[in-house]
Coordinates of C-alpha atoms in Angstrom, one line a residue:
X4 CA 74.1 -6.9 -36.1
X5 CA 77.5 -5.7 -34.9
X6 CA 80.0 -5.5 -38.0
X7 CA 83.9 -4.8 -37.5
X8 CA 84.6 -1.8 -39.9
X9 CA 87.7 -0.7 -41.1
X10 CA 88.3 2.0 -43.6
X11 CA 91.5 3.2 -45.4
X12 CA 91.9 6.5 -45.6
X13 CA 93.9 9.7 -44.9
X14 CA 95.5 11.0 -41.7
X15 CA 92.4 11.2 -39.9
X16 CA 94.2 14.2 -37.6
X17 CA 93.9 16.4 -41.1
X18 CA 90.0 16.3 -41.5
X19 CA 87.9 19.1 -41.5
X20 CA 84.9 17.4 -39.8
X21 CA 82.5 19.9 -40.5
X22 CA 82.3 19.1 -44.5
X23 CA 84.2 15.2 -44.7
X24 CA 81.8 12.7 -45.9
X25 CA 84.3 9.4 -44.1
X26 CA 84.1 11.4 -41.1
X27 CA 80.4 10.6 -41.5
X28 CA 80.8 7.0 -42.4
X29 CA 82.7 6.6 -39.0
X30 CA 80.0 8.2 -36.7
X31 CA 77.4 6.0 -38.2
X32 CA 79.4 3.0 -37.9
X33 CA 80.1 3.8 -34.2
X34 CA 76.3 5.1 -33.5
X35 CA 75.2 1.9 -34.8
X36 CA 77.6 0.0 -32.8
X37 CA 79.7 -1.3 -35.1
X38 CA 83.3 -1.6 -33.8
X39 CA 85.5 0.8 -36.4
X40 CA 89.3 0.6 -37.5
X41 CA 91.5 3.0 -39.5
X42 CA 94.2 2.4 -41.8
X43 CA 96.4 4.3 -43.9
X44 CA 98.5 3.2 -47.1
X45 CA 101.6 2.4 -45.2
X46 CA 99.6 0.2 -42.3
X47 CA 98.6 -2.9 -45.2
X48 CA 101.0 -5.6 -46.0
X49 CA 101.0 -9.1 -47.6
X50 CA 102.5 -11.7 -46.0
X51 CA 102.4 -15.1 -48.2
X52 CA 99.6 -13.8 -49.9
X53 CA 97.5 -13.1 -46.5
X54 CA 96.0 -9.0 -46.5
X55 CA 97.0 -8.3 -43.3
X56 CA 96.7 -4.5 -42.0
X57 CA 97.8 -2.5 -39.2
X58 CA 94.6 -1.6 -37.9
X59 CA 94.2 1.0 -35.1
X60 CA 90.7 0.9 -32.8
X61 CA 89.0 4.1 -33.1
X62 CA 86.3 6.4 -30.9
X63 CA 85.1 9.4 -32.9
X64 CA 82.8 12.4 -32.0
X65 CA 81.5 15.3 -33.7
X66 CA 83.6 17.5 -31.7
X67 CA 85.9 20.6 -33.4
X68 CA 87.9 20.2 -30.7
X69 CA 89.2 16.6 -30.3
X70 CA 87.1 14.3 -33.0
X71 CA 89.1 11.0 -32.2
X72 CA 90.9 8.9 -29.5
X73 CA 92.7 6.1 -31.3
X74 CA 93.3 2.6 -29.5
X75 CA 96.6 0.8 -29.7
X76 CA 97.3 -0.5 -33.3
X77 CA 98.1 -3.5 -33.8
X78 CA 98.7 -6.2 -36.7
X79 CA 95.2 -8.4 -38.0
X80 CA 94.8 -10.5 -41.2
X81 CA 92.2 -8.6 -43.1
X82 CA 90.1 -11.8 -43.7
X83 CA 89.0 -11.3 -40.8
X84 CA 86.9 -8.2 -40.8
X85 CA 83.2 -7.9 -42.6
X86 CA 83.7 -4.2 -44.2
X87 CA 86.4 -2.7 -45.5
X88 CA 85.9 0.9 -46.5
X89 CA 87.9 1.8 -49.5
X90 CA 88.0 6.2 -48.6
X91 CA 91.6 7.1 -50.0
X92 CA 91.9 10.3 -51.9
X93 CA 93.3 10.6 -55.3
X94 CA 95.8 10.6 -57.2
X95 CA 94.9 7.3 -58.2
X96 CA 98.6 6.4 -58.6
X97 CA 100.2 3.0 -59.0
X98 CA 100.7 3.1 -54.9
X99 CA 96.8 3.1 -54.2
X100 CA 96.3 0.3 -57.5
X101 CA 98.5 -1.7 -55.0
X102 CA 96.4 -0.9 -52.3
X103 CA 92.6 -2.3 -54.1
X104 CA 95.1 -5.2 -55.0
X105 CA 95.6 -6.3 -51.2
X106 CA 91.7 -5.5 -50.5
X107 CA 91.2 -8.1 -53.6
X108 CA 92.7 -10.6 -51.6
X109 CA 90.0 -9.9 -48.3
X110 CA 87.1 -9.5 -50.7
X111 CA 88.0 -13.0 -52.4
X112 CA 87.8 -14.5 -48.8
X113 CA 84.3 -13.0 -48.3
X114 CA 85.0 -8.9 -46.6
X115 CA 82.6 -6.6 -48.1
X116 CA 85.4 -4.1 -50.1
X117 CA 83.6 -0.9 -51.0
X118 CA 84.2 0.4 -53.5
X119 CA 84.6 -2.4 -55.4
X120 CA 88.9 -3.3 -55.9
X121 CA 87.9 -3.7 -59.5
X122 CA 85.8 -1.2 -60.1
X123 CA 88.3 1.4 -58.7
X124 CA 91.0 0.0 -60.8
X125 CA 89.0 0.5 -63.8
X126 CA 86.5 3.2 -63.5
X127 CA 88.9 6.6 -63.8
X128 CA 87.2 9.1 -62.3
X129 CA 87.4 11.4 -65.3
X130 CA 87.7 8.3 -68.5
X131 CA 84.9 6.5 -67.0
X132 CA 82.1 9.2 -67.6
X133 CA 83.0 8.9 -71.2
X134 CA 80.9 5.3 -71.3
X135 CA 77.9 7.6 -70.9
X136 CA 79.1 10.0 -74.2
X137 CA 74.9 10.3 -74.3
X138 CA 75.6 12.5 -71.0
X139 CA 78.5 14.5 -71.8
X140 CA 79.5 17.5 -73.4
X141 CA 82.3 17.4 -76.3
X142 CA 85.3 15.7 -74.7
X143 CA 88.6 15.0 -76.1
X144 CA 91.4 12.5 -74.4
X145 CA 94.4 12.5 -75.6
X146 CA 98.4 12.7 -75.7
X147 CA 98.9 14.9 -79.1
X148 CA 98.8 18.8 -78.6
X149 CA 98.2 19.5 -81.8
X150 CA 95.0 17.3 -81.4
X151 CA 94.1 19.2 -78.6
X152 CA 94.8 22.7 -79.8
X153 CA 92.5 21.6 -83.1
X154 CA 89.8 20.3 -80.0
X155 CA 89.8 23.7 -78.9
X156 CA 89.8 26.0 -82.3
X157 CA 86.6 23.8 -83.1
X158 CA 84.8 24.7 -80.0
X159 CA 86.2 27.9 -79.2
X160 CA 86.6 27.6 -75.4
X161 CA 87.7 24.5 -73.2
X162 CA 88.4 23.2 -70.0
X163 CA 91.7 21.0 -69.7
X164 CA 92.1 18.8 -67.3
X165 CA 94.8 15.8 -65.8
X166 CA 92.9 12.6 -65.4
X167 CA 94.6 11.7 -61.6
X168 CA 93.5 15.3 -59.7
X169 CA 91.2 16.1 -57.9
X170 CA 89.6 19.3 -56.2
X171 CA 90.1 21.3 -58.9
X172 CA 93.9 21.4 -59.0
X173 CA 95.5 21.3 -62.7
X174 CA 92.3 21.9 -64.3
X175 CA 92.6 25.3 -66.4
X176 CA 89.8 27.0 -68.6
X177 CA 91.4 28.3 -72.0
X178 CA 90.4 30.2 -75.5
X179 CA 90.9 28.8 -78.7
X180 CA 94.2 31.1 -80.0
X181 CA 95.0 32.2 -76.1
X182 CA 99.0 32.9 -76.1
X183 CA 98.7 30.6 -73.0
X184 CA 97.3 27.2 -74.5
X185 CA 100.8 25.6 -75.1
X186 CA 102.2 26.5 -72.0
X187 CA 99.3 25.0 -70.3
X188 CA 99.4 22.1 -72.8
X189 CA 103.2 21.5 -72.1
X190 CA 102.5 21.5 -68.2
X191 CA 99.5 18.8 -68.3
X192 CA 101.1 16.6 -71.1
X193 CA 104.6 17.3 -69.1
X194 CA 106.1 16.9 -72.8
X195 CA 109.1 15.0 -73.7
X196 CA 111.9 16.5 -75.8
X197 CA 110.1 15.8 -79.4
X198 CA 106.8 17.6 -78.2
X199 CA 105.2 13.9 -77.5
X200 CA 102.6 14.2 -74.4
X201 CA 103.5 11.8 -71.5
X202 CA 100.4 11.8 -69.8
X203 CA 96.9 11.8 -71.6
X204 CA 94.7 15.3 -70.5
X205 CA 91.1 15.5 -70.8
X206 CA 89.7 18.7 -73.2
X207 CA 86.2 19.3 -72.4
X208 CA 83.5 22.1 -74.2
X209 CA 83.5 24.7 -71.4
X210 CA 79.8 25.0 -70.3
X211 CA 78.6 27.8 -69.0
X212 CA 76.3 27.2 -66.8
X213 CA 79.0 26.5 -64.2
X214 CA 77.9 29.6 -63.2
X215 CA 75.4 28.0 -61.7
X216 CA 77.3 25.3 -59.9
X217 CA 78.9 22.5 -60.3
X218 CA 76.6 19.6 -59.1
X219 CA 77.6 17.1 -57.1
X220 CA 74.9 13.7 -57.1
X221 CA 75.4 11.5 -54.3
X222 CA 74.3 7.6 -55.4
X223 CA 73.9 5.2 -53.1
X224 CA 73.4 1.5 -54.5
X225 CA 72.1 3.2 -57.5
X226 CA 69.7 5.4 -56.2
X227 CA 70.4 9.2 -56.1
X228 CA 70.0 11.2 -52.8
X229 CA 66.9 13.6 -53.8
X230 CA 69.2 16.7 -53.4
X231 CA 72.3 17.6 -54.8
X232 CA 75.2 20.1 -53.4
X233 CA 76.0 22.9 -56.3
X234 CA 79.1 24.4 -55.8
X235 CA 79.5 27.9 -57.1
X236 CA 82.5 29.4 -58.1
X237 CA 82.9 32.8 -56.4
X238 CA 84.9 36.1 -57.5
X239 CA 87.0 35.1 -60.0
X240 CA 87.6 31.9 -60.2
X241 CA 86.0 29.7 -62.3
X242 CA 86.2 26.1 -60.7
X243 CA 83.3 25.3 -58.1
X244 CA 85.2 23.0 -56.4
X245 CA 85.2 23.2 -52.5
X246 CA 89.0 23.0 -52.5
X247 CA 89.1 26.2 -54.8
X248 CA 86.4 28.5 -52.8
X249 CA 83.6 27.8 -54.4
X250 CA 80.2 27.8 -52.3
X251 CA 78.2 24.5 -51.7
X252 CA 74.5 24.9 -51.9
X253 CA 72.1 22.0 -52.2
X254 CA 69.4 22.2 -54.5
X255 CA 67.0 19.5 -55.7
X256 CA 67.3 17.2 -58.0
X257 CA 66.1 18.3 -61.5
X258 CA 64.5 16.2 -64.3
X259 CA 68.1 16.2 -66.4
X260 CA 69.6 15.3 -63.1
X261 CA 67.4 12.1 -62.6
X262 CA 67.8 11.1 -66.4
X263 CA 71.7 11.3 -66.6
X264 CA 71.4 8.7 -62.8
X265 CA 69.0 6.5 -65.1
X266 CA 71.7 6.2 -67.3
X267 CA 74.6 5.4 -65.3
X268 CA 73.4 3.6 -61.8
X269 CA 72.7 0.3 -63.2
X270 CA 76.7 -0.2 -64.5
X271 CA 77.4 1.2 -60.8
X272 CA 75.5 -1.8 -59.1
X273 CA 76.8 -3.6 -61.8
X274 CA 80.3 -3.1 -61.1
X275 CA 80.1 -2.6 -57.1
X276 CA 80.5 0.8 -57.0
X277 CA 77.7 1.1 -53.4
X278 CA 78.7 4.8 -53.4
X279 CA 79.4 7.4 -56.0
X280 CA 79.4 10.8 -56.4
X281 CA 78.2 12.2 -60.8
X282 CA 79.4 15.7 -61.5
X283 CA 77.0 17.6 -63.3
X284 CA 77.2 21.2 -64.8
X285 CA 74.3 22.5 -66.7
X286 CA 72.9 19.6 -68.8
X287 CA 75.9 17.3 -68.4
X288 CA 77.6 14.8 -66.6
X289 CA 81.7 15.5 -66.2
X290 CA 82.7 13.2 -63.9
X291 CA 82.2 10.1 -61.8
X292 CA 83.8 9.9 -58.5
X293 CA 84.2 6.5 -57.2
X294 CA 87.3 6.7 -54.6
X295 CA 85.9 9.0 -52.3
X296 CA 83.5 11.2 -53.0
X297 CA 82.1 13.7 -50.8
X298 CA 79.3 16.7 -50.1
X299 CA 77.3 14.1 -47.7
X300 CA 78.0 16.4 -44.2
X301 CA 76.7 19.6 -46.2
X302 CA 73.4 18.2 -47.6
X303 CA 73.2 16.9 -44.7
X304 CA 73.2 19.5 -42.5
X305 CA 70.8 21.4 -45.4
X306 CA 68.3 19.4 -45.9
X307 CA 68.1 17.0 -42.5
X308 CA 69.8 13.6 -44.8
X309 CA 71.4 10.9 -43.1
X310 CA 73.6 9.6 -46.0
X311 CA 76.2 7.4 -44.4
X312 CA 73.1 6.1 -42.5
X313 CA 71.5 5.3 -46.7
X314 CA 74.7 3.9 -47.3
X315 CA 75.1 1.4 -43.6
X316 CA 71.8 0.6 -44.2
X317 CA 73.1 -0.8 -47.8
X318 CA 76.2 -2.4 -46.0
X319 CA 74.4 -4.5 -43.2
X320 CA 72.0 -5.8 -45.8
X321 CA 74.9 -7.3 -48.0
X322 CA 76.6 -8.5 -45.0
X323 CA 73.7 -10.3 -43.2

C-alpha cells in the first residue's frame, strides 16, 4: 500500500532530529514508501469551501547534517491525499483552531486527519485530564485570584500553570503565603484594571515525586508503549520538561501507570485521538497531550521501539 502523507507542522529546518517524534513519523512514512508532504500554517487556504494546501514534496534522512531536500511546492486540494498528519506545536491559539477547521473539511471528504479536528478543538491539553479527576491530584481552574490564593493556603504548595504552553514555559511552583504568589498570579491571569483574571490558570497540588520524573506515556490507538520516558529535573530547577533541562530516562511501565491508560484510552479511540502522550508524576496523571506529543526518538533509541512504525501500522489499517 503506498499512501500520500502530508503533515502540518513547524519549520522543518528548526528540528533537532535526534529527540523530534514528527521527524520520526516522516522517516517511517518514507521507509515504507509512502510519498510525504509538509505544510506549515501559512501554506493551507479555502477556496469556496475546497482545503487546499501548499504542499512541498519531501526526502528526509537521519542525517545531523542535512535531514531534508524539499521538492518544489506547489498548490493541491487536500481531498486528495489519504493522511493528513496533524503535528503543530502549541499554543493552541485561535490561528491553529482555524487550521483543524480546514482539515475538517478533508476528513469530511474521506482523508484520515490525525489527530482528530474535533478532538483537538476540544480536548485542552491541560482541561481535558480533568475528565479523569479519579487520576489526578487536587486541581483548581480558574479566573479569581483570590480563589486561587485560597487553592493554595489549603494545600500548602502548588504548581500554576497557563492552559495554552507548553514545555514548561509559564508554569511556576509556589508556597502558600510566598511574597511572590500575586505577582505570579497577575502575570498568568494578565489581570485587568479591577483585579478580574483574563485568562483561566490551572493550580495543581505540587507532588513530590517529580523528583523522580515527570512521565511521559506514549498511546497509540489506546494501547500504551510498554515504557515510558521520565524526565528529571536537574540542579535547581524543578520542571522535568526537556525544554527546561531536565534529563529523559525511560523506565517501564508501572502498575499505577497501566491503570491511569485503563482509564483514559477508551475516550481516546473514542474521540480519534490515534496518538497521545499522559503526563504522569508520582501517582498521577497531569496532562494529556494530543497536538503533538513527543519522547518517541528517546525511547526509541533506549529500548530498541519503533513507535511511528506502531503508529503507521495503525494508519494503513484505517486507510485500507
Amino acid at each position: 500500500m503506498t499512501l500520500s502523507v502530508a503533515v502540518l507542522m513547524d519549520p522543518i529546518g528548526a528540528f533537532k532530529i535526534a529527540k523530534d517524534t514528527t521527524f520520526a513519523m516522516l522517516l517511517e512514512a518514507q521507509h515504507r514508501g509512502h510519498a510525504i508532504y509538509t505544510m506549515e500554517q501559512g501554506d493551507l487556504a479555502v477556496r469556496d469551501g475546497e482545503p487546499w494546501a501548499r504542499l512541498t514534496p519531501m526526502r528526509v534522512k537521519d542525517d545531523p547534517s542535512g535531514w531534508f531536500t524539499p521538492g518544489e511546492a506547489r498548490w493541491r486540494d487536500l481531498r486528495e491525499l489519504d493522511v493528513v498528519l496533524m503535528r503543530k506545536d502549541p499554543p493552541v491559539d485561535s490561528q491553529f483552531i482555524y487550521d483543524t477547521m480546514v482539515l475538517e473539511l478533508a476528513q469530511r471528504a474521506g482523508v484520515k486527519v490525525i489527530n482528530d479536528p474535533q478532538a483537538l478543538r476540544d480536548c485542552n491539553e491541560k482541561m481535558y485530564a480533568l475528565s479523569f479527576p479519579q487520576c489526578m491530584a487536587p486541581t483548581l481552574v480558574a479566573r479569581d485570584p483570590a480563589e486561587l490564593r485560597r487553592f493554595a493556603a489549603e494545600h500548602g504548595e502548588v504548581v500554576l500553570k497557563p492552559l495554552d504552553g507548553m514545555g514548561g514555559r509559564g508554569i511556576f511552583r509556589v508556597k502558600a503565603g510566598d511574597t511572590n504568589l500575586n505577582s505570579m498570579l497577575e502575570t498568568l491571569l494578565a489581570g485587568g484594571p479591577h483585579g478580574e483574571g483574563r485568562h483561566m490558570v490551572m493550580a495543581q497540588k505540587y507532588i513530590p515525586q517529580i523528583s523522580a520524573g515527570d512521565k511521559r506515556i506514549l498511546i497509540v490507538d489506546g494501547e500504551p508503549v510498554p515504557y515510558a520516558l521520565a524526565r528529571i529535573p536537574q540542579g535547581n530547577e524543578f520542571r522535568g520538561n526537556l525544554a527546561a533541562g531536565g534529563r529523559g530516562e525511560g523506565v517501564p511501565l508501572s502498575d499505577r501507570d497501566r491503570w491511569i491508560v485503563a482509564q483514559v484510552a477508551p475516550e481516546l479511540r473514542r474521540r480519534g485521538l490515534l496518538f497521545v502522550g499522559l503526563d504522569v508524576i508520582g501517582d498521577y496523571l497531569t496532562e494529556i497531550n494530543v497536538t503533538s506529543p513527543t519522547c518517541a526518538r528517546e525511547l526509541d533509541k533506549q529500548f530498541g521501539l519503533n513507535i511511528a512504525g506502531q503508529l503507521f501500522d495503525v494508519i494503513e489499517t484505517v486507510s485500507a
